[in-house]
Short mmCIF file of C-alpha atoms and ligand atoms in Angstrom, two decimals:
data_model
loop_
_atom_site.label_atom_id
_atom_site.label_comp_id
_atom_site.label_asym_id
_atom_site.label_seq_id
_atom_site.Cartn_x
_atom_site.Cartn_y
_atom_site.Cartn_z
CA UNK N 29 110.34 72.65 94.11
CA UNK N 30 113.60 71.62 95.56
CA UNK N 31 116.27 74.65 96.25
CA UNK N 32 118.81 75.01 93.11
CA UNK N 33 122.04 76.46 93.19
CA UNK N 34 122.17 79.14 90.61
CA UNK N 35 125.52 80.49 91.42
CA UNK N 36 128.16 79.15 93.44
CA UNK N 37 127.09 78.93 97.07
CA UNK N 38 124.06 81.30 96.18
CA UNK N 39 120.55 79.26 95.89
CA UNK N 40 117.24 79.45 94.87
CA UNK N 41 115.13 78.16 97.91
CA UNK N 42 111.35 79.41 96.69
CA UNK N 43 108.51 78.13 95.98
CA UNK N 44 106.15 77.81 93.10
CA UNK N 45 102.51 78.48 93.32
CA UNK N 46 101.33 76.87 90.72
CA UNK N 47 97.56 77.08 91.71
CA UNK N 48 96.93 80.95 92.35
CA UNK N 49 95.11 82.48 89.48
CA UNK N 50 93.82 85.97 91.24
CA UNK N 51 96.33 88.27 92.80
CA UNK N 52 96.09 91.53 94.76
CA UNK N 53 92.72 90.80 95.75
CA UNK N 54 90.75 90.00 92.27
CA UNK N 55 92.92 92.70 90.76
CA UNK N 56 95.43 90.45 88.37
CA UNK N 57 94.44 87.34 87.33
CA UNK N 58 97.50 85.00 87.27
CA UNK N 59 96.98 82.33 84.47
CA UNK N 60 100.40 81.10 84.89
CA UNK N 61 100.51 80.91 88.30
CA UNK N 62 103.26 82.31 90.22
CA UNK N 63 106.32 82.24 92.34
CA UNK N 64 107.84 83.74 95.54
CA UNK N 65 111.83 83.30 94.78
CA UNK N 66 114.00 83.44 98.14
CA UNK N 67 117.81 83.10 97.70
CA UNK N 68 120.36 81.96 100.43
CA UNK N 69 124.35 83.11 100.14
CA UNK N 70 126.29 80.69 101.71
CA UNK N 71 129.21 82.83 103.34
CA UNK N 72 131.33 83.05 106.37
CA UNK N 73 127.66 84.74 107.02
CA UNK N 74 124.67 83.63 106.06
CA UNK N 75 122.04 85.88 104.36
CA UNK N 76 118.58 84.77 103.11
CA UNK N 77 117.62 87.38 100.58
CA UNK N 78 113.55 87.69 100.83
CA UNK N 79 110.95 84.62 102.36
CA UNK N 80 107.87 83.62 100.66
CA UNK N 81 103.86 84.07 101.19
CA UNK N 82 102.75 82.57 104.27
CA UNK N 83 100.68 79.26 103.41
CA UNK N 84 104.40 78.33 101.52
CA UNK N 85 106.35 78.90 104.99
CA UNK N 86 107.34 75.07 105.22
CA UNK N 87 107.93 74.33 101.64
CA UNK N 88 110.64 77.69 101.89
CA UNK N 89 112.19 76.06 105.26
CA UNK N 90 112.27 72.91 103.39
CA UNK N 91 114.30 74.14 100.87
CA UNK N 92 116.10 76.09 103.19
CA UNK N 93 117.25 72.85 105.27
CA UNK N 94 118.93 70.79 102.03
CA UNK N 95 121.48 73.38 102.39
CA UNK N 96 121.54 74.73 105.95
CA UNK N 97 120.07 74.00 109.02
CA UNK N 98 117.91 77.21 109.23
CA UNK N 99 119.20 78.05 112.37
CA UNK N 100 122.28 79.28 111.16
CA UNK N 101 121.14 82.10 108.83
CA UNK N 102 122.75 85.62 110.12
CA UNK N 103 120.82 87.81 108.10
CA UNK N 104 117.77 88.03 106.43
CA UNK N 105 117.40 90.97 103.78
CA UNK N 106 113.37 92.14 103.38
CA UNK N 107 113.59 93.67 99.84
CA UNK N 108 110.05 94.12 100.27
CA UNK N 109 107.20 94.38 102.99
CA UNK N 110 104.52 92.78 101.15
CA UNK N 111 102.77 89.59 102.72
CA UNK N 112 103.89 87.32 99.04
CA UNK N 113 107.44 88.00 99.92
CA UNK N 114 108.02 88.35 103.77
CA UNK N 115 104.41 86.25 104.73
CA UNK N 116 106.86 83.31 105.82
CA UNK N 117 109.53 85.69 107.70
CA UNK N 118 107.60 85.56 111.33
CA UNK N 119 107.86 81.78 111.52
CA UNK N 120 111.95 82.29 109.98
CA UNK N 121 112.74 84.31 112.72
CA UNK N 122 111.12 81.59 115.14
CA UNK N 123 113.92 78.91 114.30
CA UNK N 124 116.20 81.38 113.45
CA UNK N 125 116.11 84.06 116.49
CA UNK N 126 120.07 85.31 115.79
CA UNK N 127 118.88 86.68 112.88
CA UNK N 128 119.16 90.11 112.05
CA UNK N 129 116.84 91.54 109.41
CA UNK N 130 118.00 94.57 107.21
CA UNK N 131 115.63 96.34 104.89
CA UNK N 132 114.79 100.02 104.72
CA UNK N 133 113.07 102.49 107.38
CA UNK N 134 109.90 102.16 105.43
CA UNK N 135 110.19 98.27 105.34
CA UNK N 136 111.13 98.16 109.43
CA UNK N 137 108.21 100.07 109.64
CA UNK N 138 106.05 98.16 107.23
CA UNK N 139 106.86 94.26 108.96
CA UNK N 140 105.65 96.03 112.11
CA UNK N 141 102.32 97.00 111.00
CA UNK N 142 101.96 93.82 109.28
CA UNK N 143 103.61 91.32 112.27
CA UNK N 144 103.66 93.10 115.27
CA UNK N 145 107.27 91.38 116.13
CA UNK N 146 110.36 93.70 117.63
CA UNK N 147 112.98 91.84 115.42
CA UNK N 148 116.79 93.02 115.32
CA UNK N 149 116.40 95.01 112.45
CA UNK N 150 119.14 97.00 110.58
CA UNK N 151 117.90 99.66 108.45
CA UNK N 152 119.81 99.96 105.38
CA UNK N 153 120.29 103.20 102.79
CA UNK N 154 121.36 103.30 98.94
CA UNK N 155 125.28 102.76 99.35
CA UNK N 156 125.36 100.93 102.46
CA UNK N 157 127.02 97.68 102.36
CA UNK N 158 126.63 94.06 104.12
CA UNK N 159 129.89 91.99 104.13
CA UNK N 160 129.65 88.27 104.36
CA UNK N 161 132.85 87.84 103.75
CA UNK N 162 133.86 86.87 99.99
CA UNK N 163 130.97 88.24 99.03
CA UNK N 164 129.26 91.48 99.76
CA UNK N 165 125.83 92.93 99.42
CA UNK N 166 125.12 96.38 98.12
CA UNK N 167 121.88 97.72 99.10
CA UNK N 168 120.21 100.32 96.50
CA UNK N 169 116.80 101.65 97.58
CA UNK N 170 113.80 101.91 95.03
CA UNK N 171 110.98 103.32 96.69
CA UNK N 172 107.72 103.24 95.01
CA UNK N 173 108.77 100.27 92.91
CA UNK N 174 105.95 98.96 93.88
CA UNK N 175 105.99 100.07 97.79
CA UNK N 176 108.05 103.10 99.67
CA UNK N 177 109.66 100.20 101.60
CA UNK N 178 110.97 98.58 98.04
CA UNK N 179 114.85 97.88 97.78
CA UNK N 180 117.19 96.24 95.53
CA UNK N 181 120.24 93.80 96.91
CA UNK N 182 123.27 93.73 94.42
CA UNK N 183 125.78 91.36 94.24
CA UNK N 184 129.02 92.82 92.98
CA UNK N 185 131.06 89.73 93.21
CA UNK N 186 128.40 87.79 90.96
CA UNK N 187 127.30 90.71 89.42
CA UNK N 188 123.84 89.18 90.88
CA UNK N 189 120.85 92.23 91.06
CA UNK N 190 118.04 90.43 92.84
CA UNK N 191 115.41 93.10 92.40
CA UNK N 192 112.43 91.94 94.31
CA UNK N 193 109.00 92.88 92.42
CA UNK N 194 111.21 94.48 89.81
CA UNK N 195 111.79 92.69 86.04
CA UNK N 196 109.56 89.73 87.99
CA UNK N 197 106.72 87.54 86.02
CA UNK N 198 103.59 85.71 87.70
CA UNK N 199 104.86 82.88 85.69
CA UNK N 200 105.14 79.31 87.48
CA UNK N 201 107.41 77.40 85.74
CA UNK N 202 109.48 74.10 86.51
CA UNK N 203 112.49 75.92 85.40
CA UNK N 204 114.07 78.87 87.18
CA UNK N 205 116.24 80.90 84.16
CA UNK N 206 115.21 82.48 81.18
CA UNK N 207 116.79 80.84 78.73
CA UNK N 208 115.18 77.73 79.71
CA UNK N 209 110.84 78.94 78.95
CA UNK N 210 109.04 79.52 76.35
CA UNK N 211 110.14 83.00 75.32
CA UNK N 212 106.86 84.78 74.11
CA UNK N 213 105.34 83.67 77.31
CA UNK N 214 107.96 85.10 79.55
CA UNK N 215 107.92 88.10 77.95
CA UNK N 216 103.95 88.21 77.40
CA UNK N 217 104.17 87.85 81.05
CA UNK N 218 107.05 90.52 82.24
CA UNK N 219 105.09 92.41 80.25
CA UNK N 220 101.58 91.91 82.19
CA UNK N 221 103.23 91.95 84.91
CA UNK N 222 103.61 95.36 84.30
CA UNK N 223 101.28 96.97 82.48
CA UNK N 224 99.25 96.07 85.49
CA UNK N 225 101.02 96.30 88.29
CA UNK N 226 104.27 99.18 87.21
CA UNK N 227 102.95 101.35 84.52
CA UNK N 228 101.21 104.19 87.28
CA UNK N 229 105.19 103.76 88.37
CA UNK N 230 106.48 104.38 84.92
CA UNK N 231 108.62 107.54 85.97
CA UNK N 232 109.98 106.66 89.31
CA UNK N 233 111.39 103.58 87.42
CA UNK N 234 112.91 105.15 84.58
CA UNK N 235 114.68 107.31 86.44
CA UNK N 236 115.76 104.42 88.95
CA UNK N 237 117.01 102.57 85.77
CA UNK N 238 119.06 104.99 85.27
CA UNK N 239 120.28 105.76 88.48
CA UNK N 240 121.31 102.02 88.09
CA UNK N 241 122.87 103.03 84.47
CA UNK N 242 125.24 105.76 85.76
CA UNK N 243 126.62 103.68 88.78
CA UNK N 244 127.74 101.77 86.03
CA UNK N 245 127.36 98.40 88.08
CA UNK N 246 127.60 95.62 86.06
CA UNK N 247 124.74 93.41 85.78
CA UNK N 248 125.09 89.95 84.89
CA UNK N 249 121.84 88.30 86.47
CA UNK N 250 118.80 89.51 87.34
CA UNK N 251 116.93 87.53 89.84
CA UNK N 252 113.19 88.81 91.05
CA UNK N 253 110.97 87.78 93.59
CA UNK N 254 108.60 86.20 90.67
CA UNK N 255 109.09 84.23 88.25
CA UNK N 256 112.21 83.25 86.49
CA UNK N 257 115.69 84.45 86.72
CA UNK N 258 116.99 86.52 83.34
CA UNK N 259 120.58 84.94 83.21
CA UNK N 260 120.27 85.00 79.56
CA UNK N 261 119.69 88.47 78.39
CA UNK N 262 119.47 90.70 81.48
CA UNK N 263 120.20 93.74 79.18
CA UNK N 264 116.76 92.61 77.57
CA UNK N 265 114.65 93.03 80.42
CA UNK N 266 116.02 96.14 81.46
CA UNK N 267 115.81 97.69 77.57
CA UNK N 268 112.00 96.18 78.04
CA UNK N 269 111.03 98.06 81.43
CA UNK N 270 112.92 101.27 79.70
CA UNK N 271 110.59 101.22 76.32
CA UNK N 272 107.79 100.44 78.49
CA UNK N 273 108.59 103.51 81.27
CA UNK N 274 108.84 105.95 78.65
CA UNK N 275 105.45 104.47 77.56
CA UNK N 276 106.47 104.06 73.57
CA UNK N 277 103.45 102.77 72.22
CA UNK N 278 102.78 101.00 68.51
CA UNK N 279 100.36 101.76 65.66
CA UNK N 280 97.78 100.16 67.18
CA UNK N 281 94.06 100.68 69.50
CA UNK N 282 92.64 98.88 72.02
CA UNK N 283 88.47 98.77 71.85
CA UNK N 284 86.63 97.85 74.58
CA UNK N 285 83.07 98.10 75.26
CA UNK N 286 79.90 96.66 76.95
CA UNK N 287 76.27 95.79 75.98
CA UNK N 288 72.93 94.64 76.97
CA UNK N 289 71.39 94.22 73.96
CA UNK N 290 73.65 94.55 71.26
CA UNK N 291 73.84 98.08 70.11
CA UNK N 292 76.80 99.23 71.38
CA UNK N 293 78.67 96.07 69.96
CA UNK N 294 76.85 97.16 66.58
CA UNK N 295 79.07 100.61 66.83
CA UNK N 296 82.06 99.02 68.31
CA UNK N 297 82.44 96.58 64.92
CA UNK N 298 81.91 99.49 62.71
CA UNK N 299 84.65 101.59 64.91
CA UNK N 300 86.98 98.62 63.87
CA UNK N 301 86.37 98.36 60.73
CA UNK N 302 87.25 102.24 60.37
CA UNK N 303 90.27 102.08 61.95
CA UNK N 304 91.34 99.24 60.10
CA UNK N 305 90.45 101.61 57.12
CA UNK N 306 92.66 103.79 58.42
CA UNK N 307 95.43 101.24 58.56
CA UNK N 308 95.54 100.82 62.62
CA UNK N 309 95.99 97.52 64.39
CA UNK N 310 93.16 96.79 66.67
CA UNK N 311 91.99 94.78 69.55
CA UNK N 312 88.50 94.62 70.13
CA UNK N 313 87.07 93.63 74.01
CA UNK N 314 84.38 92.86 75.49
CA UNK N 315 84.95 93.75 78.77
CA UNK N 316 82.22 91.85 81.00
CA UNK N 317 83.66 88.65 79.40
CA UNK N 318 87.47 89.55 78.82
CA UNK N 319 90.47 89.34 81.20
CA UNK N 320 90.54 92.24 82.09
CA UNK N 321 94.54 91.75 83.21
CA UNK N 322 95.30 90.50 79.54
CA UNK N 323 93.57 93.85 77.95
CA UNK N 324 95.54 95.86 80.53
CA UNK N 325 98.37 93.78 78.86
CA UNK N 326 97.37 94.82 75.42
CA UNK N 327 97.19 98.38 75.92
CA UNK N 328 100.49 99.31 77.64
CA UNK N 329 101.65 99.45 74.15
CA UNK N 330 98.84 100.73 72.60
CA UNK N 331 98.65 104.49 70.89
CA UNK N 332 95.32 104.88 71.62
CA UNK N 333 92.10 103.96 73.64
CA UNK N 334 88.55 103.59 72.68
CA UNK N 335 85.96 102.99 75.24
CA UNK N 336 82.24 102.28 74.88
CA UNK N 337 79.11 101.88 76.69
CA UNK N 338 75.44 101.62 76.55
CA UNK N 339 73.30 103.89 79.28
CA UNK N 340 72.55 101.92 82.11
CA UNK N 341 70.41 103.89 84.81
CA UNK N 342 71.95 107.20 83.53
CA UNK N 343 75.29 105.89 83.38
CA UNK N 344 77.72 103.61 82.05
CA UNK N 345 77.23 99.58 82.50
CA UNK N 346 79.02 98.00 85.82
CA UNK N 347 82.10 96.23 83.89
CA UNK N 348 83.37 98.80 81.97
CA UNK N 349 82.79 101.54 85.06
CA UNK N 350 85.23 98.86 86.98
CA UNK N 351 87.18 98.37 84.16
CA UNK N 352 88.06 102.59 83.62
CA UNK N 353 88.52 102.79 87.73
CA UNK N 354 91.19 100.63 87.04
CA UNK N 355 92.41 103.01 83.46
CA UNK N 356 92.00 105.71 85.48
CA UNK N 357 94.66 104.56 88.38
CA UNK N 358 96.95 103.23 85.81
CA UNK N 359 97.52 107.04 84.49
CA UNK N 360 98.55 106.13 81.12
CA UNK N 361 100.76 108.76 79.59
CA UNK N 362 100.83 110.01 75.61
CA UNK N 363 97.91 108.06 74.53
CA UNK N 364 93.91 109.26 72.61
CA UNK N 365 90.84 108.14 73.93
CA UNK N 366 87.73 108.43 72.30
CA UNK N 367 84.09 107.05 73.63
CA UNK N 368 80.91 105.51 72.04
CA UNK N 369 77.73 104.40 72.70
CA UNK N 370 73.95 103.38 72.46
CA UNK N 371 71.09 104.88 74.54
CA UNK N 372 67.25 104.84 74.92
CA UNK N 373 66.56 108.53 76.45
CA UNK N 374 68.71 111.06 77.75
CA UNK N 375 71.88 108.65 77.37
CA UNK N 376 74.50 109.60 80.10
CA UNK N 377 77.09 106.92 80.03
CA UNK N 378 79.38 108.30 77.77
CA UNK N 379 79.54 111.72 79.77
CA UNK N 380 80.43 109.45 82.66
CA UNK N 381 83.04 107.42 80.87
CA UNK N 382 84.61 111.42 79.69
CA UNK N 383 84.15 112.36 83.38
CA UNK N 384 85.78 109.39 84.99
CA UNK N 385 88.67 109.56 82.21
CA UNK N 386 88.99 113.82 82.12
CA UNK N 387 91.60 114.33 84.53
CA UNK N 388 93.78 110.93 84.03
CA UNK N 389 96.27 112.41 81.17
CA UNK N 390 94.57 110.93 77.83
CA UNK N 391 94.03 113.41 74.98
CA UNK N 392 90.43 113.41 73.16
CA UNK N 393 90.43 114.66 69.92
CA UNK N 394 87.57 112.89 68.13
CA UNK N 395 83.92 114.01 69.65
CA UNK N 396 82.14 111.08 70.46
CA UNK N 397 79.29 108.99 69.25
CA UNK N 398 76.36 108.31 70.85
CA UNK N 399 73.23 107.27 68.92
CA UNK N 400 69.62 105.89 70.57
CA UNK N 401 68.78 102.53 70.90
CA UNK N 402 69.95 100.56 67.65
CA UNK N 403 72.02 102.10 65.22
CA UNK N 404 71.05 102.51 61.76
CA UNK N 405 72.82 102.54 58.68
CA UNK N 406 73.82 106.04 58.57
CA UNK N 407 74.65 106.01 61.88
CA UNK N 408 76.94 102.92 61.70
CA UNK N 409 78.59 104.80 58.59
CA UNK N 410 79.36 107.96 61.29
CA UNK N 411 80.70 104.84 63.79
CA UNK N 412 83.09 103.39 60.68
CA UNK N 413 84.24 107.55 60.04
CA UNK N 414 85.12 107.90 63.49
CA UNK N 415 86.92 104.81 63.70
CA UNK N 416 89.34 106.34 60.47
CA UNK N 417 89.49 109.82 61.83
CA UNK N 418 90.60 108.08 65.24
CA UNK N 419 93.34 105.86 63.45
CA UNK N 420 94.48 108.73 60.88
CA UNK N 421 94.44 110.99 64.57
CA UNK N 422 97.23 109.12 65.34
CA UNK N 423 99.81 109.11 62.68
C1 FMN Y 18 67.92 98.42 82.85
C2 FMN Y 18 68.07 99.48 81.81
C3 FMN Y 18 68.30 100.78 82.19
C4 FMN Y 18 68.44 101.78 81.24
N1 FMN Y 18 68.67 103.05 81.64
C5 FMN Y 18 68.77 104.03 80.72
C6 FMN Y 18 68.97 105.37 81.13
O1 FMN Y 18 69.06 105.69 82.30
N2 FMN Y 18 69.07 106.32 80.17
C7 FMN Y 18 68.99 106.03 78.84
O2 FMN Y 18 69.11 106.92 78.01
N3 FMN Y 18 68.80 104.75 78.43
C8 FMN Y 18 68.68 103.75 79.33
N4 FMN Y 18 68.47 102.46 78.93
C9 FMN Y 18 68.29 102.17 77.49
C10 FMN Y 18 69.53 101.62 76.84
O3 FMN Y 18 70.60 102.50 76.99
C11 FMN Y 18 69.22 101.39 75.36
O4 FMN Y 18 68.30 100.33 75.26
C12 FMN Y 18 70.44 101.10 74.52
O5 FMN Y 18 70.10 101.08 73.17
C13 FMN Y 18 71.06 99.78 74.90
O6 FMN Y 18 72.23 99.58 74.16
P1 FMN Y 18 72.97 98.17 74.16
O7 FMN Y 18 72.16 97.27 73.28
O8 FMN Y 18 74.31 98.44 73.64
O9 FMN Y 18 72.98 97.71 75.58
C14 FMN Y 18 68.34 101.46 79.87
C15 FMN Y 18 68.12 100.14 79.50
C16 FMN Y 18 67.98 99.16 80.45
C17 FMN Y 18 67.77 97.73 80.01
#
């Protein structure tokens, strides 16, 4: 991916990873791939806003050189400490040693434990301001969207917000704006992106929205540290992340569940078919062979939960115990849970699955149902009447 000038004198030198499908460890699977975005201002000063992951160093420096021998880049503004966005800085400061960097405290910080290099570093607050001469660049910290060390760089000549991890998309693409994708899978994505990653944020960024809102800068591009730029409809994304923060949710329940034999499926189907009965959208998983990203997806804007398990060594099976750790840390706000399950003897996953759940905000109204080893008629009817309790429960 060559760089691409996207405004004038302001371009887009990242890189697309088109390859990586697990991110954050084997937290997020990436189906799309992804992209580090890094954007030069060409100025009586020279900033490079954000690098890239370090395996992509040379393709950034690349990029970097069709416009400007690297060497002459002034400043280099770390939105963000983490390795996908500043993994390339170390060898940018190598050909570039006049460089000064400028992030927050918690960023100057952060590149040290990560690089162990004394740059020049200028630590920057909400309000402070970095003139390159036509242009200048506004700095507007957002801690805890995702890291402490997070910041935003605004453009007020361009109007240009380039937001780091914020309004970005795991979404490799051949084209860098919005208005040039396929728009249910850029929005499938910004979505994902986070439901997975944001949602356990959802409060620090709605208040940070609008913080944004009542400086009453205006906001003409959005450009993020992933995917693609929104050029398009910037008021979109934003109206997204603020439905989405105040976690509104649709008619509609997420089921997901795990088996070894069978039984607990049995219940599961019934549990559908009940809230179906009950008029409820559903989504049925199960979770040792689902993405477990794409049902994280699913139930940002989902009213309610319903998790199952059969007894596996007094407790719940492996996947689903993995699958809830990661529920759990999410802290999903507003929403009902219920829980199901088979067992053989004295049962014990769905106590677990309450446990794990019982301080992490959701609201059980409808007892559970647990039944030994395979359910019989009567006790699949009991499944299909909690499944239309749980979906009148939530009108
Ligand atoms: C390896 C193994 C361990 C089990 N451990 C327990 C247990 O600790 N307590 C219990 O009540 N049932 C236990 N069971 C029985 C299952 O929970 C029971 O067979 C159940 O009906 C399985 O439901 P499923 O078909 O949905 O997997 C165990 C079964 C297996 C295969």
């Amino acid at each position: 991916m060559s760089a691409l000038k996207i405004l004038p004198n302001i371009y887009s030198v990242g890189v697309v990873d088109w390859q990586v499908r697990n991110f954050h460890g084997h937290t997020y699977t990436t189906q799309r791939g992804s992209s580090y975005n890094a954007y030069l201002i060409i100025d009586e000063k020279i900033a490079l806003i954000d690098t890239a992951a370090g395996p992509f160093t040379q393709e950034l420096i690349d990029n970097i050189k069709e416009i400007i021998p690297p060497e002459k880049i002034d400043y280099i503004i770390a939105n963000h400490v983490e390795t996908d966005h500043s993994g390339a800085l170390p060898a940018i400061m190598r050909l570039c040693p006049k460089a000064k960097v400028l992030g927050t405290a918690k960023c100057q910080e952060g590149l040290y434990k990560h690089y162990y290099e004394k740059w020049d570093f200028q630590v920057v607050k909400t309000n402070d301001q970095l003139k390159l001469g036509q242009r200048t660049l506004n700095f507007i910290e957002a801690p805890m969207i995702h890291w402490p060390d997070s910041m935003f760089t605004y453009c007020p000549q361009d109007q240009l917000l380039m937001s780091n991890d914020a309004f970005g998309q795991h979404f490799a693409t051949s084209e860098r704006f919005d208005d040039q994708v396929d728009q249910c899978a850029l929005m499938d994505e910004a979505k994902k992106y986070y439901a997975n990653i944001l949602w356990p944020l959802s409060a620090v960024i709605l208040k940070k929205i609008q913080e944004i809102q009542e400086l009453n800068l205006p906001i003409k591009i959005i450009a993020p540290s992933h995917g693609v730029i929104w050029r398009k409809d910037p008021a979109g994304i934003i109206n997204a992340y603020l439905a989405w923060a105040k976690e509104e949710t649709e008619n509609k329940v997420i089921v997901v569940y795990e088996t070894m034999w069978g039984s607990t499926e049995k219940m599961a189907r019934k549990i559908v078919e009940g809230l179906i009965a009950a008029g409820t959208e559903v989504e049925l998983y199960d979770v040792a062979q689902s993405d477990r990203t794409e049902i994280i997806n699913q139930m940002l804007s989902a009213k309610g939960f319903i998790f199952g398990s059969s007894t596996h060594d007094n407790d719940m099976l492996p996947n689903i115990a993995a699958f809830l750790e990661i529920v759990k840390g999410l802290k999903p706000k507003g929403r009902q849970v219920g829980f199901f399950g088979s067992y053989g003897w004295a049962g014990g996953a769905v106590k677990e699955m309450q446990e794990m759940l019982k301080d992490s905000g959701l609201a059980q109204t409808i007892p559970a149902v647990s039944f030994k080893y395979v359910p019989d008629a009567a006790e699949l009817d009991s499944c299909l009447e909690f499944g239309t309790k749980f979906g009148q429960s939530l009108k």
